CSV table of N, CA and C in Angstrom, one decimal:
chain,number,residue,atom,x,y,z
A,1,MET,N,13.3,8.2,11.8
A,1,MET,CA,12.1,8.7,11.0
A,1,MET,C,11.7,10.1,11.5
A,2,GLY,N,11.3,10.9,10.6
A,2,GLY,CA,10.9,12.3,10.9
A,2,GLY,C,9.5,12.3,11.6
A,3,GLU,N,9.2,13.4,12.3
A,3,GLU,CA,8.0,13.6,13.0
A,3,GLU,C,6.8,13.4,12.0
A,4,GLY,N,5.8,12.8,12.4
A,4,GLY,CA,4.6,12.6,11.5
A,4,GLY,C,4.7,11.2,10.8
A,5,PHE,N,5.9,10.7,10.6
A,5,PHE,CA,6.1,9.4,9.9
A,5,PHE,C,6.2,8.4,11.0
A,6,PHE,N,6.8,8.7,12.1
A,6,PHE,CA,6.9,7.7,13.2
A,6,PHE,C,5.7,7.9,14.1
A,7,THR,N,4.6,7.2,13.7
A,7,THR,CA,3.4,7.4,14.5
A,7,THR,C,3.4,6.7,15.8
A,8,ASP,N,2.5,7.0,16.7
A,8,ASP,CA,2.4,6.4,18.0
A,8,ASP,C,2.3,4.8,17.9
A,9,ALA,N,1.6,4.4,16.9
A,9,ALA,CA,1.5,2.9,16.7
A,9,ALA,C,2.8,2.3,16.3
A,10,ALA,N,3.6,3.0,15.5
A,10,ALA,CA,4.9,2.6,15.1
A,10,ALA,C,5.9,2.6,16.3
A,11,LYS,N,5.7,3.6,17.1
A,11,LYS,CA,6.6,3.6,18.4
A,11,LYS,C,6.2,2.4,19.3
A,12,LYS,N,4.9,2.1,19.4
A,12,LYS,CA,4.5,1.0,20.2
A,12,LYS,C,5.1,-0.3,19.7
A,13,PHE,N,5.0,-0.4,18.3
A,13,PHE,CA,5.6,-1.6,17.7
A,13,PHE,C,7.0,-1.8,18.0
A,14,MET,N,7.8,-0.7,17.9
A,14,MET,CA,9.2,-0.8,18.1
A,14,MET,C,9.6,-1.2,19.5
A,15,HIS,N,8.7,-1.0,20.4
A,15,HIS,CA,9.0,-1.4,21.8
A,15,HIS,C,8.4,-2.8,22.1
A,16,ASP,N,7.9,-3.5,21.1
A,16,ASP,CA,7.4,-4.8,21.3
A,16,ASP,C,8.4,-5.8,20.7
A,17,GLY,N,9.2,-6.3,21.6
A,17,GLY,CA,10.3,-7.2,21.2
A,17,GLY,C,9.9,-8.4,20.4
A,18,GLU,N,8.7,-9.0,20.8
A,18,GLU,CA,8.2,-10.2,20.0
A,18,GLU,C,7.8,-9.8,18.6
A,19,ALA,N,7.2,-8.7,18.5
A,19,ALA,CA,6.7,-8.2,17.1
A,19,ALA,C,7.9,-7.9,16.3
A,20,VAL,N,8.9,-7.2,16.8
A,20,VAL,CA,10.1,-6.8,16.1
A,20,VAL,C,10.9,-8.1,15.7
A,21,GLY,N,10.9,-9.1,16.6
A,21,GLY,CA,11.5,-10.4,16.3
A,21,GLY,C,10.9,-11.1,15.1
A,22,GLU,N,9.5,-11.0,15.0
A,22,GLU,CA,8.8,-11.6,13.9
A,22,GLU,C,9.1,-10.9,12.6
A,23,LEU,N,9.2,-9.6,12.7
A,23,LEU,CA,9.5,-8.8,11.5
A,23,LEU,C,10.9,-9.1,11.0
A,24,CYS,N,11.9,-9.4,11.9
A,24,CYS,CA,13.2,-9.7,11.5
A,24,CYS,C,13.4,-11.1,10.9
A,25,HIS,N,12.4,-11.9,11.0
A,25,HIS,CA,12.4,-13.2,10.5
A,25,HIS,C,11.2,-13.5,9.6
A,26,SER,N,10.9,-12.5,8.8
A,26,SER,CA,9.8,-12.6,7.9
A,26,SER,C,9.9,-13.6,6.8
A,27,THR,N,8.9,-14.1,6.2
A,27,THR,CA,8.8,-15.1,5.2
A,27,THR,C,9.0,-14.5,3.8
A,28,LYS,N,9.9,-15.1,3.0
A,28,LYS,CA,10.0,-14.6,1.6
A,28,LYS,C,8.7,-14.7,0.9
A,29,LEU,N,8.4,-13.7,0.1
A,29,LEU,CA,7.1,-13.6,-0.6
A,29,LEU,C,6.9,-14.8,-1.5
A,30,ASP,N,8.0,-15.3,-2.2
A,30,ASP,CA,7.8,-16.3,-3.2
A,30,ASP,C,7.7,-17.7,-2.5
A,31,SER,N,7.8,-17.8,-1.2
A,31,SER,CA,7.6,-19.1,-0.5
A,31,SER,C,6.2,-19.2,0.1
A,32,ILE,N,5.3,-18.2,-0.1
A,32,ILE,CA,4.0,-18.2,0.5
A,32,ILE,C,3.0,-18.8,-0.5
A,33,ASP,N,2.2,-19.7,0.1
A,33,ASP,CA,1.1,-20.2,-0.7
A,33,ASP,C,-0.1,-19.3,-0.5
A,34,PHE,N,-0.4,-18.5,-1.5
A,34,PHE,CA,-1.4,-17.4,-1.4
A,34,PHE,C,-2.8,-18.0,-1.4
A,35,ALA,N,-3.0,-19.3,-1.7
A,35,ALA,CA,-4.3,-19.9,-1.6
A,35,ALA,C,-4.6,-20.1,-0.1
A,36,SER,N,-3.6,-20.1,0.8
A,36,SER,CA,-3.8,-20.3,2.2
A,36,SER,C,-3.9,-19.1,3.1
A,37,VAL,N,-3.9,-17.9,2.4
A,37,VAL,CA,-4.0,-16.7,3.2
A,37,VAL,C,-5.2,-15.9,2.7
A,38,ASP,N,-5.7,-15.0,3.6
A,38,ASP,CA,-7.0,-14.3,3.3
A,38,ASP,C,-6.7,-12.8,2.9
A,39,ALA,N,-5.5,-12.3,3.2
A,39,ALA,CA,-5.2,-10.9,2.8
A,39,ALA,C,-3.8,-10.7,2.6
A,40,ILE,N,-3.5,-9.7,1.8
A,40,ILE,CA,-2.1,-9.2,1.7
A,40,ILE,C,-2.2,-7.7,2.0
A,41,PHE,N,-1.2,-7.2,2.8
A,41,PHE,CA,-1.1,-5.8,3.2
A,41,PHE,C,0.3,-5.3,2.8
A,42,CYS,N,0.3,-4.4,1.9
A,42,CYS,CA,1.6,-3.8,1.4
A,42,CYS,C,1.8,-2.5,2.1
A,43,CYS,N,2.7,-2.5,3.1
A,43,CYS,CA,3.0,-1.3,3.9
A,43,CYS,C,3.8,-0.3,3.0
A,44,GLY,N,3.9,0.9,3.5
A,44,GLY,CA,4.6,1.9,2.7
A,44,GLY,C,6.0,2.2,3.1
A,45,GLY,N,6.5,3.4,2.7
A,45,GLY,CA,7.9,3.8,2.9
A,45,GLY,C,8.5,3.9,1.5
A,46,HIS,N,9.5,4.7,1.4
A,46,HIS,CA,10.0,5.0,0.1
A,46,HIS,C,10.8,3.8,-0.5
A,47,GLY,N,11.2,2.8,0.4
A,47,GLY,CA,11.8,1.6,-0.1
A,47,GLY,C,10.9,0.8,-1.0
A,48,THR,N,9.6,0.9,-0.9
A,48,THR,CA,8.7,0.2,-1.7
A,48,THR,C,8.7,0.7,-3.1
A,49,CYS,N,9.2,1.9,-3.3
A,49,CYS,CA,9.3,2.4,-4.7
A,49,CYS,C,10.2,1.6,-5.5
A,50,VAL,N,11.2,1.0,-4.9
A,50,VAL,CA,12.1,0.1,-5.5
A,50,VAL,C,11.7,-1.4,-5.4
A,51,ASP,N,11.3,-1.8,-4.2
A,51,ASP,CA,11.0,-3.2,-4.0
A,51,ASP,C,9.6,-3.6,-4.6
A,52,PHE,N,8.6,-2.8,-4.6
A,52,PHE,CA,7.3,-3.2,-5.1
A,52,PHE,C,7.1,-2.9,-6.5
A,53,HIS,N,7.7,-1.8,-7.0
A,53,HIS,CA,7.5,-1.4,-8.4
A,53,HIS,C,8.2,-2.4,-9.4
A,54,ASP,N,7.4,-2.9,-10.3
A,54,ASP,CA,8.0,-3.9,-11.3
A,54,ASP,C,8.5,-5.1,-10.7
A,55,ASN,N,7.7,-5.7,-9.7
A,55,ASN,CA,8.1,-6.9,-9.0
A,55,ASN,C,7.2,-8.0,-9.4
A,56,ALA,N,7.7,-8.9,-10.2
A,56,ALA,CA,6.8,-10.0,-10.8
A,56,ALA,C,6.2,-10.9,-9.7
A,57,THR,N,6.9,-11.2,-8.6
A,57,THR,CA,6.4,-12.0,-7.6
A,57,THR,C,5.3,-11.4,-6.9
A,58,LEU,N,5.5,-10.1,-6.5
A,58,LEU,CA,4.4,-9.4,-5.9
A,58,LEU,C,3.2,-9.2,-6.8
A,59,LYS,N,3.4,-8.9,-8.0
A,59,LYS,CA,2.4,-8.7,-9.0
A,59,LYS,C,1.5,-10.0,-9.1
A,60,SER,N,2.2,-11.1,-9.2
A,60,SER,CA,1.4,-12.4,-9.2
A,60,SER,C,0.6,-12.7,-7.9
A,61,ALA,N,1.2,-12.3,-6.8
A,61,ALA,CA,0.5,-12.5,-5.5
A,61,ALA,C,-0.7,-11.7,-5.4
A,62,ILE,N,-0.6,-10.4,-5.8
A,62,ILE,CA,-1.7,-9.5,-5.7
A,62,ILE,C,-2.8,-9.9,-6.7
A,63,GLU,N,-2.4,-10.2,-7.9
A,63,GLU,CA,-3.4,-10.6,-8.9
A,63,GLU,C,-4.1,-11.9,-8.5
A,64,SER,N,-3.4,-12.9,-7.9
A,64,SER,CA,-4.1,-14.1,-7.5
A,64,SER,C,-5.0,-13.8,-6.3
A,65,MET,N,-4.6,-13.0,-5.4
A,65,MET,CA,-5.4,-12.6,-4.3
A,65,MET,C,-6.7,-11.9,-4.7
A,66,TYR,N,-6.5,-11.0,-5.6
A,66,TYR,CA,-7.7,-10.2,-6.1
A,66,TYR,C,-8.6,-11.2,-6.9
A,67,ALA,N,-8.1,-12.0,-7.8
A,67,ALA,CA,-8.9,-12.9,-8.5
A,67,ALA,C,-9.6,-13.9,-7.6
A,68,GLY,N,-9.0,-14.2,-6.5
A,68,GLY,CA,-9.6,-15.2,-5.5
A,68,GLY,C,-10.5,-14.5,-4.5
A,69,ASP,N,-10.9,-13.3,-4.8
A,69,ASP,CA,-11.8,-12.5,-3.9
A,69,ASP,C,-11.3,-12.4,-2.5
A,70,LYS,N,-10.0,-12.2,-2.4
A,70,LYS,CA,-9.4,-12.0,-1.1
A,70,LYS,C,-9.0,-10.5,-0.9
A,71,VAL,N,-8.6,-10.2,0.3
A,71,VAL,CA,-8.3,-8.8,0.6
A,71,VAL,C,-7.0,-8.4,0.0
A,72,VAL,N,-6.9,-7.3,-0.7
A,72,VAL,CA,-5.7,-6.7,-1.2
A,72,VAL,C,-5.6,-5.3,-0.6
A,73,SER,N,-4.6,-5.0,0.2
A,73,SER,CA,-4.5,-3.7,0.8
A,73,SER,C,-3.1,-3.2,0.7
A,74,ALA,N,-3.0,-1.8,0.7
A,74,ALA,CA,-1.8,-1.1,0.6
A,74,ALA,C,-1.9,0.3,1.2
A,75,VAL,N,-0.9,0.8,1.8
A,75,VAL,CA,-0.9,2.1,2.4
A,75,VAL,C,0.3,2.9,2.1
A,76,CYS,N,0.2,4.2,2.0
A,76,CYS,CA,1.2,5.1,1.8
A,76,CYS,C,1.9,4.9,0.4
A,77,HIS,N,3.2,4.4,0.4
A,77,HIS,CA,3.8,4.1,-0.9
A,77,HIS,C,3.6,2.6,-1.2
A,78,GLY,N,2.9,1.9,-0.3
A,78,GLY,CA,2.6,0.5,-0.6
A,78,GLY,C,1.8,0.3,-1.9
A,79,PRO,N,0.9,1.2,-2.3
A,79,PRO,CA,0.2,1.1,-3.5
A,79,PRO,C,1.1,1.2,-4.8
A,80,MET,N,2.4,1.5,-4.6
A,80,MET,CA,3.3,1.4,-5.8
A,80,MET,C,3.2,0.1,-6.4
A,81,ALA,N,2.8,-1.0,-5.7
A,81,ALA,CA,2.7,-2.3,-6.2
A,81,ALA,C,1.5,-2.5,-7.2
A,82,LEU,N,0.5,-1.6,-7.0
A,82,LEU,CA,-0.8,-1.8,-7.7
A,82,LEU,C,-0.8,-1.5,-9.2
A,83,PRO,N,-0.1,-0.4,-9.7
A,83,PRO,CA,-0.2,-0.1,-11.1
A,83,PRO,C,0.2,-1.2,-12.1
A,84,GLN,N,1.1,-2.1,-11.6
A,84,GLN,CA,1.6,-3.2,-12.5
A,84,GLN,C,0.6,-4.3,-12.6
A,85,CYS,N,-0.4,-4.3,-11.7
A,85,CYS,CA,-1.4,-5.4,-11.6
A,85,CYS,C,-2.6,-5.3,-12.5
A,86,ASN,N,-3.1,-6.4,-12.9
A,86,ASN,CA,-4.3,-6.4,-13.7
A,86,ASN,C,-5.4,-7.3,-13.1
A,87,LYS,N,-6.6,-7.0,-13.5
A,87,LYS,CA,-7.8,-7.9,-13.2
A,87,LYS,C,-7.7,-9.1,-14.1
A,88,PRO,N,-8.5,-10.1,-13.8
A,88,PRO,CA,-8.5,-11.3,-14.7
A,88,PRO,C,-8.8,-11.0,-16.2
A,89,ASP,N,-9.6,-9.9,-16.4
A,89,ASP,CA,-9.9,-9.6,-17.8
A,89,ASP,C,-8.8,-8.8,-18.5
A,90,GLY,N,-7.7,-8.5,-17.8
A,90,GLY,CA,-6.6,-7.8,-18.4
A,90,GLY,C,-6.5,-6.3,-18.2
A,91,THR,N,-7.6,-5.7,-17.6
A,91,THR,CA,-7.6,-4.3,-17.4
A,91,THR,C,-6.9,-4.0,-16.1
A,92,PRO,N,-6.4,-2.8,-15.9
A,92,PRO,CA,-5.7,-2.4,-14.7
A,92,PRO,C,-6.5,-2.7,-13.5
A,93,LEU,N,-5.9,-3.3,-12.5
A,93,LEU,CA,-6.6,-3.7,-11.2
A,93,LEU,C,-7.3,-2.5,-10.6
A,94,ILE,N,-6.7,-1.3,-10.7
A,94,ILE,CA,-7.3,-0.2,-10.0
A,94,ILE,C,-8.2,0.6,-10.9
A,95,ALA,N,-8.4,0.3,-12.1
A,95,ALA,CA,-9.3,1.0,-13.0
A,95,ALA,C,-10.7,0.9,-12.5
A,96,GLY,N,-11.3,2.1,-12.3
A,96,GLY,CA,-12.7,2.2,-11.8
A,96,GLY,C,-12.8,2.0,-10.3
A,97,LYS,N,-11.7,1.8,-9.6
A,97,LYS,CA,-11.7,1.5,-8.2
A,97,LYS,C,-11.5,2.8,-7.4
A,98,VAL,N,-12.1,3.0,-6.3
A,98,VAL,CA,-11.8,4.1,-5.4
A,98,VAL,C,-10.6,3.8,-4.6
A,99,VAL,N,-9.5,4.6,-4.7
A,99,VAL,CA,-8.2,4.3,-4.1
A,99,VAL,C,-7.6,5.6,-3.5
A,100,ALA,N,-6.7,5.3,-2.6
A,100,ALA,CA,-5.8,6.4,-2.1
A,100,ALA,C,-4.4,5.9,-2.1
A,101,GLY,N,-3.5,6.8,-2.0
A,101,GLY,CA,-2.0,6.5,-2.0
A,101,GLY,C,-1.3,7.8,-1.8
A,102,PHE,N,0.0,7.7,-1.6
A,102,PHE,CA,0.8,8.9,-1.3
A,102,PHE,C,0.5,10.0,-2.4
A,103,LYS,N,0.1,11.2,-1.9
A,103,LYS,CA,-0.3,12.3,-2.8
A,103,LYS,C,0.9,12.8,-3.5
A,104,ASP,N,0.7,13.3,-4.7
A,104,ASP,CA,1.8,14.0,-5.4
A,104,ASP,C,2.3,15.2,-4.6
A,105,SER,N,1.4,16.0,-3.9
A,105,SER,CA,1.8,17.1,-3.1
A,105,SER,C,2.6,16.7,-1.9
A,106,GLU,N,2.3,15.5,-1.4
A,106,GLU,CA,3.1,15.0,-0.2
A,106,GLU,C,4.5,14.6,-0.7
A,107,GLU,N,4.6,14.0,-1.9
A,107,GLU,CA,5.9,13.7,-2.5
A,107,GLU,C,6.8,14.9,-2.7
A,108,VAL,N,6.1,16.0,-3.2
A,108,VAL,CA,6.9,17.2,-3.4
A,108,VAL,C,7.3,17.8,-2.1
A,109,ALA,N,6.4,17.7,-1.1
A,109,ALA,CA,6.8,18.2,0.2
A,109,ALA,C,8.0,17.6,0.9
A,110,VAL,N,8.2,16.3,0.6
A,110,VAL,CA,9.4,15.6,1.1
A,110,VAL,C,10.6,15.6,0.1
A,111,ALA,N,10.4,16.4,-1.0
A,111,ALA,CA,11.4,16.6,-2.1
A,111,ALA,C,12.0,15.3,-2.7
A,112,LEU,N,11.1,14.3,-2.9
A,112,LEU,CA,11.6,13.1,-3.5
A,112,LEU,C,10.8,12.8,-4.8
A,113,GLN,N,10.2,13.8,-5.4
A,113,GLN,CA,9.5,13.6,-6.6
A,113,GLN,C,10.4,13.2,-7.8
A,114,ASP,N,11.6,13.5,-7.7
A,114,ASP,CA,12.5,13.1,-8.8
A,114,ASP,C,13.2,11.7,-8.5
A,115,LYS,N,12.9,11.1,-7.4
A,115,LYS,CA,13.6,9.9,-7.0
A,115,LYS,C,12.7,8.7,-7.1
A,116,VAL,N,11.3,8.9,-7.2
A,116,VAL,CA,10.4,7.8,-7.3
A,116,VAL,C,10.2,7.4,-8.8
A,117,PRO,N,9.8,6.2,-9.1
A,117,PRO,CA,9.6,5.8,-10.5
A,117,PRO,C,8.5,6.5,-11.2
A,118,PHE,N,7.5,6.9,-10.4
A,118,PHE,CA,6.3,7.7,-10.9
A,118,PHE,C,5.6,8.3,-9.7
A,119,MET,N,4.9,9.4,-10.0
A,119,MET,CA,4.1,10.0,-8.9
A,119,MET,C,2.9,9.2,-8.8
A,120,LEU,N,2.7,8.6,-7.6
A,120,LEU,CA,1.6,7.6,-7.4
A,120,LEU,C,0.2,8.1,-7.7
A,121,GLU,N,-0.1,9.3,-7.1
A,121,GLU,CA,-1.5,9.8,-7.4
A,121,GLU,C,-1.7,10.0,-8.9
A,122,SER,N,-0.8,10.6,-9.6
A,122,SER,CA,-0.9,10.7,-11.1
A,122,SER,C,-1.1,9.4,-11.8
A,123,LYS,N,-0.2,8.4,-11.4
A,123,LYS,CA,-0.3,7.1,-12.1
A,123,LYS,C,-1.6,6.4,-11.8
A,124,MET,N,-2.1,6.5,-10.6
A,124,MET,CA,-3.4,5.9,-10.3
A,124,MET,C,-4.5,6.5,-11.2
A,125,LYS,N,-4.5,7.8,-11.3
A,125,LYS,CA,-5.5,8.5,-12.1
A,125,LYS,C,-5.4,8.1,-13.6
A,126,GLU,N,-4.1,8.1,-14.0
A,126,GLU,CA,-3.8,7.7,-15.4
A,126,GLU,C,-4.4,6.3,-15.8
A,127,LEU,N,-4.4,5.4,-14.8
A,127,LEU,CA,-4.9,4.1,-15.0
A,127,LEU,C,-6.4,4.0,-14.8
A,128,GLY,N,-7.1,5.1,-14.6
A,128,GLY,CA,-8.5,5.1,-14.4
A,128,GLY,C,-9.1,4.9,-13.1
A,129,ALA,N,-8.2,5.0,-12.0
A,129,ALA,CA,-8.7,4.9,-10.7
A,129,ALA,C,-9.4,6.1,-10.3
A,130,LYS,N,-10.3,5.9,-9.3
A,130,LYS,CA,-11.0,7.1,-8.7
A,130,LYS,C,-10.3,7.5,-7.5
A,131,TYR,N,-9.3,8.3,-7.6
A,131,TYR,CA,-8.3,8.6,-6.6
A,131,TYR,C,-9.0,9.6,-5.6
A,132,GLU,N,-8.9,9.3,-4.3
A,132,GLU,CA,-9.4,10.2,-3.3
A,132,GLU,C,-8.3,10.5,-2.3
A,133,SER,N,-8.4,11.7,-1.6
A,133,SER,CA,-7.4,12.0,-0.7
A,133,SER,C,-7.9,13.0,0.4
A,134,ALA,N,-7.2,13.1,1.5
A,134,ALA,CA,-7.4,14.1,2.5
A,134,ALA,C,-6.4,15.2,2.3
A,135,ASP,N,-6.4,16.2,3.1
A,135,ASP,CA,-5.4,17.2,3.1
A,135,ASP,C,-4.1,16.5,3.4
A,136,ASP,N,-3.0,17.0,3.0
A,136,ASP,CA,-1.6,16.4,3.2
A,136,ASP,C,-1.5,16.1,4.7
A,137,TRP,N,-0.9,14.9,4.9
A,137,TRP,CA,-0.6,14.3,6.2
A,137,TRP,C,-1.7,14.1,7.1
A,138,ASN,N,-2.9,13.9,6.5
A,138,ASN,CA,-4.1,13.5,7.2
A,138,ASN,C,-4.5,12.1,6.8
A,139,SER,N,-5.2,11.4,7.6
A,139,SER,CA,-5.6,10.0,7.3
A,139,SER,C,-6.7,10.0,6.2
A,140,LYS,N,-6.5,9.1,5.3
A,140,LYS,CA,-7.5,8.8,4.3
A,140,LYS,C,-7.4,7.3,3.9
A,141,CYS,N,-8.5,6.5,4.2
A,141,CYS,CA,-8.5,5.1,3.8
A,141,CYS,C,-9.7,4.9,2.9
A,142,CYS,N,-9.5,4.2,1.8
A,142,CYS,CA,-10.5,3.9,0.8
A,142,CYS,C,-10.8,2.4,0.8
A,143,VAL,N,-12.0,2.0,0.8
A,143,VAL,CA,-12.4,0.6,0.7
A,143,VAL,C,-13.3,0.5,-0.5
A,144,ASP,N,-12.9,-0.3,-1.4
A,144,ASP,CA,-13.7,-0.6,-2.6
A,144,ASP,C,-13.8,-2.1,-2.8
A,145,GLY,N,-14.9,-2.7,-2.3
A,145,GLY,CA,-15.0,-4.1,-2.2
A,145,GLY,C,-13.9,-4.7,-1.2
A,146,LYS,N,-13.0,-5.5,-1.7
A,146,LYS,CA,-11.9,-6.1,-0.9
A,146,LYS,C,-10.6,-5.4,-1.2
A,147,LEU,N,-10.6,-4.3,-1.9
A,147,LEU,CA,-9.4,-3.5,-2.1
A,147,LEU,C,-9.4,-2.3,-1.1
A,148,VAL,N,-8.4,-2.3,-0.3
A,148,VAL,CA,-8.2,-1.3,0.8
A,148,VAL,C,-6.9,-0.5,0.6
A,149,THR,N,-7.0,0.8,0.5
A,149,THR,CA,-5.8,1.6,0.2
A,149,THR,C,-5.8,2.8,1.2
A,150,GLY,N,-4.6,3.3,1.5
A,150,GLY,CA,-4.5,4.4,2.4
A,150,GLY,C,-3.5,5.4,1.8
A,151,GLN,N,-3.7,6.7,2.2
A,151,GLN,CA,-2.9,7.8,1.6
A,151,GLN,C,-1.5,7.9,2.1
A,152,ASN,N,-1.2,7.7,3.4
A,152,ASN,CA,0.1,8.1,4.0
A,152,ASN,C,0.3,7.4,5.3
A,153,PRO,N,1.4,7.6,6.0
A,153,PRO,CA,1.6,7.0,7.3
A,153,PRO,C,0.4,7.1,8.3
A,154,GLN,N,-0.2,8.3,8.3
A,154,GLN,CA,-1.3,8.6,9.2
A,154,GLN,C,-2.5,7.7,8.9
A,155,SER,N,-2.6,7.1,7.7
A,155,SER,CA,-3.7,6.2,7.3
A,155,SER,C,-3.5,4.7,7.7
A,156,SER,N,-2.3,4.4,8.2
A,156,SER,CA,-2.0,3.0,8.5
A,156,SER,C,-3.0,2.3,9.4
A,157,GLU,N,-3.4,2.9,10.5
A,157,GLU,CA,-4.3,2.3,11.4
A,157,GLU,C,-5.7,2.1,10.8
A,158,ALA,N,-6.1,3.1,10.1
A,158,ALA,CA,-7.5,3.0,9.5
A,158,ALA,C,-7.5,1.9,8.5
A,159,CYS,N,-6.4,1.8,7.7
A,159,CYS,CA,-6.4,0.7,6.7
A,159,CYS,C,-6.3,-0.7,7.4
A,160,ALA,N,-5.5,-0.8,8.4
A,160,ALA,CA,-5.5,-2.1,9.2
A,160,ALA,C,-6.8,-2.4,9.8
A,161,ALA,N,-7.5,-1.4,10.3
A,161,ALA,CA,-8.9,-1.6,10.9
A,161,ALA,C,-9.8,-2.1,9.8
A,162,ALA,N,-9.7,-1.5,8.6
A,162,ALA,CA,-10.6,-1.8,7.5
A,162,ALA,C,-10.4,-3.3,7.1
A,163,VAL,N,-9.2,-3.7,7.0
A,163,VAL,CA,-8.8,-5.1,6.6
A,163,VAL,C,-9.4,-6.0,7.7
A,164,ILE,N,-9.2,-5.7,8.9
A,164,ILE,CA,-9.7,-6.6,10.0
A,164,ILE,C,-11.2,-6.7,10.0
A,165,SER,N,-11.9,-5.5,9.7
A,165,SER,CA,-13.3,-5.5,9.6
A,165,SER,C,-13.8,-6.4,8.4
A,166,ILE,N,-13.2,-6.4,7.3
A,166,ILE,CA,-13.5,-7.2,6.2
A,166,ILE,C,-13.4,-8.7,6.5
A,167,LEU,N,-12.3,-9.0,7.2
A,167,LEU,CA,-12.0,-10.4,7.5
A,167,LEU,C,-12.9,-10.9,8.7
A,168,SER,N,-13.5,-10.0,9.4
A,168,SER,CA,-14.3,-10.5,10.6
A,168,SER,C,-15.6,-11.0,10.2
């Protein structure tokens, strides 16, 4: 990972054998009973642009969590999962919500704007979200009720802290 993406928290994680072991044996999303969990946290990375976008299992999980008044959170490219989701009334889940996600200018800076299914900032605005951001590569976490979103890798810790705060 390039500088700025591999944060100190990520480095600490990579040196925690137990944590890495848990990650290597993660549970398949479609085998989780979402009635039994309090939050979902969609981490980022460009892989999510393929894995999260147009994913019926993830869409169902997020929509049921949101409808159940549980925490829905996503950071960096993790919010790629959100545009496909709707509120129980059928409107886009992020419509009218204060959100953050990977900025269009950050996507251009890493020269991957032609590789992603859509520019996340633009898509969020198109769906009626109240998109907020910090300067490129600075932390920005938005909390709107139980929806927690973050702009980029630098926002990961703030998003995690916000989720923990809501759950506490």
